[in-house]
Short mmCIF file of N, CA, C and O in Angstrom, two decimals:
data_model
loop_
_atom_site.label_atom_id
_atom_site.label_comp_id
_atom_site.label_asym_id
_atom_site.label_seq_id
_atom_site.Cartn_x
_atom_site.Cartn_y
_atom_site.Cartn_z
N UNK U 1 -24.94 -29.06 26.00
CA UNK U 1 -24.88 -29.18 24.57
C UNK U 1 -23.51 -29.72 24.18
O UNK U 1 -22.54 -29.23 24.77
N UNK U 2 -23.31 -30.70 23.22
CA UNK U 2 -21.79 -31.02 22.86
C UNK U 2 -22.30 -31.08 21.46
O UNK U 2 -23.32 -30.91 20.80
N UNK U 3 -21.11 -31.40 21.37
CA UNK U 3 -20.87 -31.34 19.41
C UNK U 3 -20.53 -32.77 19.00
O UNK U 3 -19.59 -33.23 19.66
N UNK U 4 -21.07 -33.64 18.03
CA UNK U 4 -20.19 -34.86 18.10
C UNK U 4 -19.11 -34.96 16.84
O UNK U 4 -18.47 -35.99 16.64
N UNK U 5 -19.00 -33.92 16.10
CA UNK U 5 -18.09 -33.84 15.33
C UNK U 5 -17.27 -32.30 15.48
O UNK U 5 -17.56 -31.14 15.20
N UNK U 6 -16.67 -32.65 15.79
CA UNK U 6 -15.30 -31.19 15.74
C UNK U 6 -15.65 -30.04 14.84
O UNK U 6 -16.12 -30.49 13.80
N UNK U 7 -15.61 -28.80 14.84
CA UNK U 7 -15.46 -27.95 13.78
C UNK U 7 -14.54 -27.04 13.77
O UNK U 7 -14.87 -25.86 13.74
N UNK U 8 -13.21 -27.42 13.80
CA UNK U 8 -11.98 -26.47 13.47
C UNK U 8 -12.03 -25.31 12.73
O UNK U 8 -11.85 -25.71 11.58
N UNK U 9 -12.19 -24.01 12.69
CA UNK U 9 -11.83 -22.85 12.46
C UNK U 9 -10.11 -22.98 11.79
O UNK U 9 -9.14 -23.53 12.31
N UNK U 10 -10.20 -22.26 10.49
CA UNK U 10 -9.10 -21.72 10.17
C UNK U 10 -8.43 -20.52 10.58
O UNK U 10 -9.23 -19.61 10.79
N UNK U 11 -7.12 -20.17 10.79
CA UNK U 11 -6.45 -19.41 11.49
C UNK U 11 -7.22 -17.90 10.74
O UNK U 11 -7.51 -16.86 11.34
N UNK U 12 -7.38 -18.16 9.49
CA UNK U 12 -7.97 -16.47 8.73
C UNK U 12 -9.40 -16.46 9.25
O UNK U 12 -9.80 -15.32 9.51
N UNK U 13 -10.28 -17.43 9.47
CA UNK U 13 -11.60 -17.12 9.71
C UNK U 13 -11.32 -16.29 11.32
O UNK U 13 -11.48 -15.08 11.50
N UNK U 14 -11.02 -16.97 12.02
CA UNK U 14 -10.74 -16.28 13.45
C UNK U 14 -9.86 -14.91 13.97
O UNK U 14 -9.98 -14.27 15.01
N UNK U 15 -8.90 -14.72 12.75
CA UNK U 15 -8.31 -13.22 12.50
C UNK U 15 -9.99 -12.53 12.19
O UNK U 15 -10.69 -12.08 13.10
N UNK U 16 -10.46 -12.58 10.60
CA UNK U 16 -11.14 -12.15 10.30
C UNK U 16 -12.37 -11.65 11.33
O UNK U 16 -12.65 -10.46 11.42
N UNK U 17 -12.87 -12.39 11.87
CA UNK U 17 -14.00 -12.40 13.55
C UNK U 17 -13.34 -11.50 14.83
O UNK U 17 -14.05 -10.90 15.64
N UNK U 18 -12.35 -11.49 14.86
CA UNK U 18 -11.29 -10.75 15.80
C UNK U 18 -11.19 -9.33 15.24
O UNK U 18 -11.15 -8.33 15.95
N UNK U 19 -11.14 -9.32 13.54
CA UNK U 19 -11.43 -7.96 13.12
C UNK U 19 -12.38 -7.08 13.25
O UNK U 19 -12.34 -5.89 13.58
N UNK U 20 -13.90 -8.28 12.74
CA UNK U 20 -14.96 -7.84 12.63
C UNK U 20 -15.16 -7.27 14.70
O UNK U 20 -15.80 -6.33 15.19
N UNK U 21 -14.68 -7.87 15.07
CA UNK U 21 -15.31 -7.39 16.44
C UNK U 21 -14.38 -6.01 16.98
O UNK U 21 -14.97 -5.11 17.59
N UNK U 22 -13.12 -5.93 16.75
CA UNK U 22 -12.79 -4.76 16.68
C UNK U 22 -13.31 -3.60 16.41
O UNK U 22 -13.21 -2.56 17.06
N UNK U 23 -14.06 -3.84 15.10
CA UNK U 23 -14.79 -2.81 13.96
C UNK U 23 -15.66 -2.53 15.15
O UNK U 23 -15.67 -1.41 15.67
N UNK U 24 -16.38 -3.49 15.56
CA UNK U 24 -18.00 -3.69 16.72
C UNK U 24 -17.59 -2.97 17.66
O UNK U 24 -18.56 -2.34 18.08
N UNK U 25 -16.44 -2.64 18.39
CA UNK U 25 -15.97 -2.21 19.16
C UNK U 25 -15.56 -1.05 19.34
O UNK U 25 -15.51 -0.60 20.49
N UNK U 26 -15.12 -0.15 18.06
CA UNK U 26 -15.04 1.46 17.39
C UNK U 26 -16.49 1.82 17.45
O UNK U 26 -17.08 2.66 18.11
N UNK U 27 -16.83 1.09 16.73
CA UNK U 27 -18.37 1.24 16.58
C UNK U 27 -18.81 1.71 18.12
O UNK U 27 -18.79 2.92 18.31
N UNK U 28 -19.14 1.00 19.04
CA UNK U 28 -19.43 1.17 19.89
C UNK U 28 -18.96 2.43 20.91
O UNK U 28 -19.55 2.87 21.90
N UNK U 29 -17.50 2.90 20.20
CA UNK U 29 -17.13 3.44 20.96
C UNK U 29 -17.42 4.82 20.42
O UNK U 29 -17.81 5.55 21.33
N UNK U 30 -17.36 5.44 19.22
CA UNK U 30 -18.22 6.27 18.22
C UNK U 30 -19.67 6.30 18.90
O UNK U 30 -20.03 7.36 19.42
N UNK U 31 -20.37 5.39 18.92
CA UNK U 31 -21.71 5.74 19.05
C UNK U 31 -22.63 5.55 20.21
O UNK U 31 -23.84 5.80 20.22
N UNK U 32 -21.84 5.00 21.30
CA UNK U 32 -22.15 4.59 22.31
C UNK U 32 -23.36 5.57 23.21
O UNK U 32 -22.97 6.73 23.07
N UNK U 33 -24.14 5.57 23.73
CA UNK U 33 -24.71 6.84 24.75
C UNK U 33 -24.10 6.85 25.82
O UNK U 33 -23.58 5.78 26.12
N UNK U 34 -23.90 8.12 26.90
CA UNK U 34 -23.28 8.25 27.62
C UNK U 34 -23.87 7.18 28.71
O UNK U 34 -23.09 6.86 29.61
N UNK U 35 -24.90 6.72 28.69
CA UNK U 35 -25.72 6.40 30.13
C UNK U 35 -25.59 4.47 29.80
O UNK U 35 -26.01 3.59 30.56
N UNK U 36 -24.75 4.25 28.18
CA UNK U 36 -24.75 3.06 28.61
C UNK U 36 -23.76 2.37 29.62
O UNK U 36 -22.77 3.00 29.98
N UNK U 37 -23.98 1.06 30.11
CA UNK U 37 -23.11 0.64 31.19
C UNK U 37 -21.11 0.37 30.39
O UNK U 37 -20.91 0.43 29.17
N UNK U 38 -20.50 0.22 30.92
CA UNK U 38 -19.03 0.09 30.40
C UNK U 38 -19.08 -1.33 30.65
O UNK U 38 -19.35 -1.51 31.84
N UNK U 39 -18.90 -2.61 29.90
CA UNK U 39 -18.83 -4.05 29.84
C UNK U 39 -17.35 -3.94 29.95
O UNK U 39 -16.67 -2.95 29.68
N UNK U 40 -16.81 -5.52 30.53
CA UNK U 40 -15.67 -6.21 30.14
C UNK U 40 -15.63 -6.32 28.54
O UNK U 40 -16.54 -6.08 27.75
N UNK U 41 -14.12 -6.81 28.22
CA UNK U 41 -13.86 -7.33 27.19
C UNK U 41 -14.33 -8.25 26.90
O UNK U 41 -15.11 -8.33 25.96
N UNK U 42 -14.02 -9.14 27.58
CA UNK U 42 -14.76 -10.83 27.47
C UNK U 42 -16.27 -10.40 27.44
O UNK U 42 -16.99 -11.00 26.65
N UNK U 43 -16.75 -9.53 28.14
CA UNK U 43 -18.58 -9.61 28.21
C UNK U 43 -18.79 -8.65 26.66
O UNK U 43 -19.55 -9.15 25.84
N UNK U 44 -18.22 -7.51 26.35
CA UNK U 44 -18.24 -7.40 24.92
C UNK U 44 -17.97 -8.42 23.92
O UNK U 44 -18.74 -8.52 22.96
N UNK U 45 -17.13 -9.07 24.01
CA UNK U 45 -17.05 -10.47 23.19
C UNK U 45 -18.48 -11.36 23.03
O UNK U 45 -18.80 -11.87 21.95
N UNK U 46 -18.98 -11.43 23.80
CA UNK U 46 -19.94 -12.33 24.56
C UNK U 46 -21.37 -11.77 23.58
O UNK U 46 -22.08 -12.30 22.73
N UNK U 47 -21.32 -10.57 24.15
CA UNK U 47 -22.42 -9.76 23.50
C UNK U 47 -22.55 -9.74 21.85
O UNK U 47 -23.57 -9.85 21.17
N UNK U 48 -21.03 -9.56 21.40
CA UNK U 48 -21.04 -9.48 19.89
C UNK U 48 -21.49 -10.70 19.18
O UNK U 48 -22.15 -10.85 18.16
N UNK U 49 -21.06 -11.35 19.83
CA UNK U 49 -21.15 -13.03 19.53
C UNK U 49 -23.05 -13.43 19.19
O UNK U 49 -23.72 -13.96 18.30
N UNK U 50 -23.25 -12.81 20.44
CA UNK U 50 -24.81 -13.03 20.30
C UNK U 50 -25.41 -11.84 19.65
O UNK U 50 -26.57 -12.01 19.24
N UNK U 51 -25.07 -11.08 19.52
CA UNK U 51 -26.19 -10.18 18.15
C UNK U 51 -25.40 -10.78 17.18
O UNK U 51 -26.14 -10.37 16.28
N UNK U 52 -24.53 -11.41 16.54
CA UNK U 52 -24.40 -12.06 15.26
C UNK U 52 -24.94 -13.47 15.23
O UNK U 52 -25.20 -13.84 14.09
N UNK U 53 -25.12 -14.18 15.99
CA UNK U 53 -25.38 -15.86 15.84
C UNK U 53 -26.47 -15.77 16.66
O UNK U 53 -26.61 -16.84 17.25
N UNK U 54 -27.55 -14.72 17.03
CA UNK U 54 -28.75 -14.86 18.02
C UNK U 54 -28.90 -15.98 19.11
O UNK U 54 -28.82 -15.92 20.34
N UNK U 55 -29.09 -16.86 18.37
CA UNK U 55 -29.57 -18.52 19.57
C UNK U 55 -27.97 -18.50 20.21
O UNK U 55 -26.87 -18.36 19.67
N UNK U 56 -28.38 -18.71 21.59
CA UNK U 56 -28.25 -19.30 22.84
C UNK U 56 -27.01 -20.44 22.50
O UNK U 56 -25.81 -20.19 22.52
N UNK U 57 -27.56 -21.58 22.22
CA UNK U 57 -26.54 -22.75 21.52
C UNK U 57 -25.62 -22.50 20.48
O UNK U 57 -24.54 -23.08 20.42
N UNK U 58 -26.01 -21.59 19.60
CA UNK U 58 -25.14 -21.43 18.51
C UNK U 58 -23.83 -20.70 18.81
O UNK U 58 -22.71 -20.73 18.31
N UNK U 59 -24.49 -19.96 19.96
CA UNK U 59 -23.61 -18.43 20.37
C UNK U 59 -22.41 -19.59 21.33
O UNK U 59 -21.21 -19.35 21.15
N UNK U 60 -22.69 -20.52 22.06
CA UNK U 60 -21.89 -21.33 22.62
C UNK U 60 -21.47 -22.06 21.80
O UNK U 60 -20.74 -22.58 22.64
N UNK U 61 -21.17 -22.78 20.64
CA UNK U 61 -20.30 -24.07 20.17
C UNK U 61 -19.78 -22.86 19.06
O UNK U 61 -19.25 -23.34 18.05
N UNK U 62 -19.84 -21.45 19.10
CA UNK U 62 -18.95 -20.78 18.19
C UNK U 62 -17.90 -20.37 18.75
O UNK U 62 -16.74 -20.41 18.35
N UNK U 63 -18.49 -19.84 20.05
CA UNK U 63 -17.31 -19.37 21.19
C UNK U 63 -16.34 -20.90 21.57
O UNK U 63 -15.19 -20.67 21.94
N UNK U 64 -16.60 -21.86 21.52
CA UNK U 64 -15.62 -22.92 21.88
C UNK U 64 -14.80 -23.78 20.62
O UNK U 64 -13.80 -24.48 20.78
N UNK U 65 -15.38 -23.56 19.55
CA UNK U 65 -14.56 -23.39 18.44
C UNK U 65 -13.60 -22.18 18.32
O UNK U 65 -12.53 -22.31 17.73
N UNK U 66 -14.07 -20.68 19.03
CA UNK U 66 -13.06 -19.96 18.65
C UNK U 66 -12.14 -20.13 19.18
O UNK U 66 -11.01 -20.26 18.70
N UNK U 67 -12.67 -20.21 20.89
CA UNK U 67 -11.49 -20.35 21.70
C UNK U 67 -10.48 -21.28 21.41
O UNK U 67 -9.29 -20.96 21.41
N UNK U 68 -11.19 -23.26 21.00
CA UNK U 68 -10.51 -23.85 20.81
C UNK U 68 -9.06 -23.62 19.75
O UNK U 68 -7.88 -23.98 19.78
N UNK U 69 -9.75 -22.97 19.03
CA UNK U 69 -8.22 -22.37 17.45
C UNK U 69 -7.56 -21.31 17.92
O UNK U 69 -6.47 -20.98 17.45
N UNK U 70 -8.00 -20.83 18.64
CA UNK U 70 -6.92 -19.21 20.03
C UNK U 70 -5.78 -20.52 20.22
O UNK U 70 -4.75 -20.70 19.57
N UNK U 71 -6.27 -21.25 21.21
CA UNK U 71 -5.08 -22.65 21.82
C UNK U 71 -4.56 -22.72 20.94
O UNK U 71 -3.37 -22.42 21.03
N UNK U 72 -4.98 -23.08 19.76
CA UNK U 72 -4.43 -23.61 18.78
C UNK U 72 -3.48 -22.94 18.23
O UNK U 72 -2.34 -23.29 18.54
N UNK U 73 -3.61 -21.98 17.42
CA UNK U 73 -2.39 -21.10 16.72
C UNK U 73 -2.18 -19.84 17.42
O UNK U 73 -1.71 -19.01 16.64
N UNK U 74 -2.32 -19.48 18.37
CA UNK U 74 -1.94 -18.27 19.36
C UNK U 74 -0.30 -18.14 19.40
O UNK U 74 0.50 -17.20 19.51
N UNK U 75 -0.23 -19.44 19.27
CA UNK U 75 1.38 -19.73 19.74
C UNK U 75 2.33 -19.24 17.64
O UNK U 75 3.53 -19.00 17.45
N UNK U 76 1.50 -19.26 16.86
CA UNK U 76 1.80 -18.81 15.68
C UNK U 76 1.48 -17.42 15.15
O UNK U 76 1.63 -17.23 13.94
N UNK U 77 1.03 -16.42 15.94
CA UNK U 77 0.35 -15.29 15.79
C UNK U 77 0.27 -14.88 16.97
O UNK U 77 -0.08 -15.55 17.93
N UNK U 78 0.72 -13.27 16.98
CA UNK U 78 1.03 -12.30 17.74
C UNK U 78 -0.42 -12.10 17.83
O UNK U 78 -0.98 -12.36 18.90
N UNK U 79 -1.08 -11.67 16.83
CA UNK U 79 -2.64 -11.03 16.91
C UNK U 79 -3.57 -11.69 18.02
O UNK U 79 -4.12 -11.18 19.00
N UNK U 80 -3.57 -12.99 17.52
CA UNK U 80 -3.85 -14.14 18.10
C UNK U 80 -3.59 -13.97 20.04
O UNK U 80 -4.46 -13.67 20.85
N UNK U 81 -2.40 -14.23 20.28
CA UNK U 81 -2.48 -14.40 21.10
C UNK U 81 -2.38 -12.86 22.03
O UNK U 81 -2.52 -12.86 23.26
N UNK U 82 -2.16 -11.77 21.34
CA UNK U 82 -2.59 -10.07 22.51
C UNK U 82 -4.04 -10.19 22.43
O UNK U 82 -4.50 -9.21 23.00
N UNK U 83 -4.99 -10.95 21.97
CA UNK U 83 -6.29 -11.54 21.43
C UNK U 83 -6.40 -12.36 23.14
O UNK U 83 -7.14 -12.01 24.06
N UNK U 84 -5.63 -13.23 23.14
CA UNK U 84 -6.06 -14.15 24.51
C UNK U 84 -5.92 -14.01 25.50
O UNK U 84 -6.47 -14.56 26.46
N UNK U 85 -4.78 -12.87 25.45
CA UNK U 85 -4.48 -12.20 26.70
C UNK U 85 -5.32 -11.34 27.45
O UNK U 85 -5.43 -11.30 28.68
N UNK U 86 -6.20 -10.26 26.13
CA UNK U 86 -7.02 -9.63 26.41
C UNK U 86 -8.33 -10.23 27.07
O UNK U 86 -8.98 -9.77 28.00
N UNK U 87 -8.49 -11.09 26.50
CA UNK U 87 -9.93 -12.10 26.99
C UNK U 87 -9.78 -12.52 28.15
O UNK U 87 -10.73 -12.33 28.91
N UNK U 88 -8.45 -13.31 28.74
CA UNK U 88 -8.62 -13.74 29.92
C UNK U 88 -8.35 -12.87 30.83
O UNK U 88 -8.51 -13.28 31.98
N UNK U 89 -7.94 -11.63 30.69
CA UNK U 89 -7.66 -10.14 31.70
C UNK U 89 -6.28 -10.26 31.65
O UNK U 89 -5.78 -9.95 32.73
N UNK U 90 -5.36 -10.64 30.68
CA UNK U 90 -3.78 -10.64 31.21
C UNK U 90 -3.45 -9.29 30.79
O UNK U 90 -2.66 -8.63 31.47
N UNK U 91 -4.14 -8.69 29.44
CA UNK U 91 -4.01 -7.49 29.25
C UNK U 91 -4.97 -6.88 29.18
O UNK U 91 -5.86 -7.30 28.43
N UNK U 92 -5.17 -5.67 29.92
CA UNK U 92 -5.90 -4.28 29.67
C UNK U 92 -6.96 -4.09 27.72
O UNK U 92 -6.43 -3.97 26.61
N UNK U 93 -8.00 -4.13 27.96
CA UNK U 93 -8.71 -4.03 26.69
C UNK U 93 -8.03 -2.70 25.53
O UNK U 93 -7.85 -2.87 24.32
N UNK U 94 -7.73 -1.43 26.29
CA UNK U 94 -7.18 -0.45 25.20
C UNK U 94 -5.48 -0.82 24.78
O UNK U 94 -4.56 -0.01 24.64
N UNK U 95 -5.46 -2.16 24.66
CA UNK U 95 -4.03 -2.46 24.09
C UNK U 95 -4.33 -2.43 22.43
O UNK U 95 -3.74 -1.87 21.50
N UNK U 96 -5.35 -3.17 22.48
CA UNK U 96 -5.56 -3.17 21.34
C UNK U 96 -6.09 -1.33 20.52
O UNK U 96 -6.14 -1.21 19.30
N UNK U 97 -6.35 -0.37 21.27
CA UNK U 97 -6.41 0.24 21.15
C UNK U 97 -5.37 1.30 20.62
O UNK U 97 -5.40 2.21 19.80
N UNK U 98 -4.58 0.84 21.33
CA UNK U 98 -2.92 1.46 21.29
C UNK U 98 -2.52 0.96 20.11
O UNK U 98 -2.41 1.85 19.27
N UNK U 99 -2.21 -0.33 19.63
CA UNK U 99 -2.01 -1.01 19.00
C UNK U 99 -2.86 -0.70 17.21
O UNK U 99 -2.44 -1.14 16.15
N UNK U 100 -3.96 0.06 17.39
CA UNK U 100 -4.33 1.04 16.05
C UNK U 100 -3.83 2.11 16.27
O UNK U 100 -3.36 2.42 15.17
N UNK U 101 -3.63 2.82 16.87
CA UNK U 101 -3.15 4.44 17.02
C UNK U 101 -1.32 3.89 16.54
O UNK U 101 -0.89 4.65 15.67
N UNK U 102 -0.41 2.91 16.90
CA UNK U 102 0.64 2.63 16.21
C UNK U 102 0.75 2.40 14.51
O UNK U 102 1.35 2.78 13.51
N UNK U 103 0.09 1.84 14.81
CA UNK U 103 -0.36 1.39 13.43
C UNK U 103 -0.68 2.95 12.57
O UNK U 103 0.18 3.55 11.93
N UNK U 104 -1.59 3.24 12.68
CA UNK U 104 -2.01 4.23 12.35
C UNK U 104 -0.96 5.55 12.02
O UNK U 104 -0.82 6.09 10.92
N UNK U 105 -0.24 5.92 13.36
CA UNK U 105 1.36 6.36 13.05
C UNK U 105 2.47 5.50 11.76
O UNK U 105 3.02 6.06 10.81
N UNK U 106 2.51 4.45 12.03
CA UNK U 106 3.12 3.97 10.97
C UNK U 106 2.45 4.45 9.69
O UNK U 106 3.04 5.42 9.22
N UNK U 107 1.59 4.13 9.13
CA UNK U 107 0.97 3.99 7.81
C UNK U 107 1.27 5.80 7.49
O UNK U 107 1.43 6.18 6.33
N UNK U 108 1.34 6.95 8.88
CA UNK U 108 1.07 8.47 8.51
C UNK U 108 2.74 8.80 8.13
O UNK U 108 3.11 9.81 7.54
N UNK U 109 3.76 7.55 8.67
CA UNK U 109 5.08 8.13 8.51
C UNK U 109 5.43 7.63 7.39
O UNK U 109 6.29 8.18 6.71
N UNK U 110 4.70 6.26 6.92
CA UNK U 110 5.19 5.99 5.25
C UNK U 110 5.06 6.67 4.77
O UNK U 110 6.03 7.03 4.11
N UNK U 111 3.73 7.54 4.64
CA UNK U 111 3.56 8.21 3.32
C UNK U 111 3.62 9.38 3.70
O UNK U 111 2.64 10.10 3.58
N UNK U 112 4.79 9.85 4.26
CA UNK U 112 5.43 10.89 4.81
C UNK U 112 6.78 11.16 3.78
O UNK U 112 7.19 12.19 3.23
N UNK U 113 7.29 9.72 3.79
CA UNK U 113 8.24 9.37 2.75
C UNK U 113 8.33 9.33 1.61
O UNK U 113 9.35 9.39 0.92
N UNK U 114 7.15 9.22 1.27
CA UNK U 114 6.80 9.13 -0.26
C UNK U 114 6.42 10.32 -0.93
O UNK U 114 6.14 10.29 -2.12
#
């Protein structure tokens, strides 16, 4: 399958999709059954991709648009690129994990202050 015209992703649509799959990913981890199998990151990616865009083809020229705009502004965004690291195995999937529980500390020590 190729594409004969390009479809560039904006840097917010691909945050936004990176969110939504996060969410997919709590989710999963909240409601999961014990007896399901434990996937990769990339194969959770994979999966999310296809219960949102069903078809086969679609699920492929979305994933190579995403990836293609990862290349693209990774190098402009932190999110972005602990995002590419995770996908290709450079980092461990519960970074991002860590990475809400900080967060999460932060937001409990602001309004600690207040």
């Amino acid at each position: 399958m190729t594409r004969d015209v390009p479809r560039p992703l904006e840097m917010r649509r691909v945050l936004s999709l990176i969110g939504q799959f996060y969410s997919h990913l709590l989710w999963q981890d909240e409601y999961a059954l014990d007896e399901e199998q434990v996937i990769s990151f990339r194969n959770s990616f994979y999966n999310f991709l296809l219960d949102r865009y069903i078809l086969q083809d679609v699920v492929y020229l979305v994933a190579h648009d995403f990836i293609t705009a990862i290349l693209e502004f990774s190098t402009m965004n932190k999110t972005l690129q602990t995002f590419a690291h995770m996908l290709v195995g450079n980092l461990d999937a519960a970074v991002f994990r860590y990475l809400l529980l900080i967060a999460e500390i932060g937001r409990a020590s602001c309004r600690e202050r207040v």
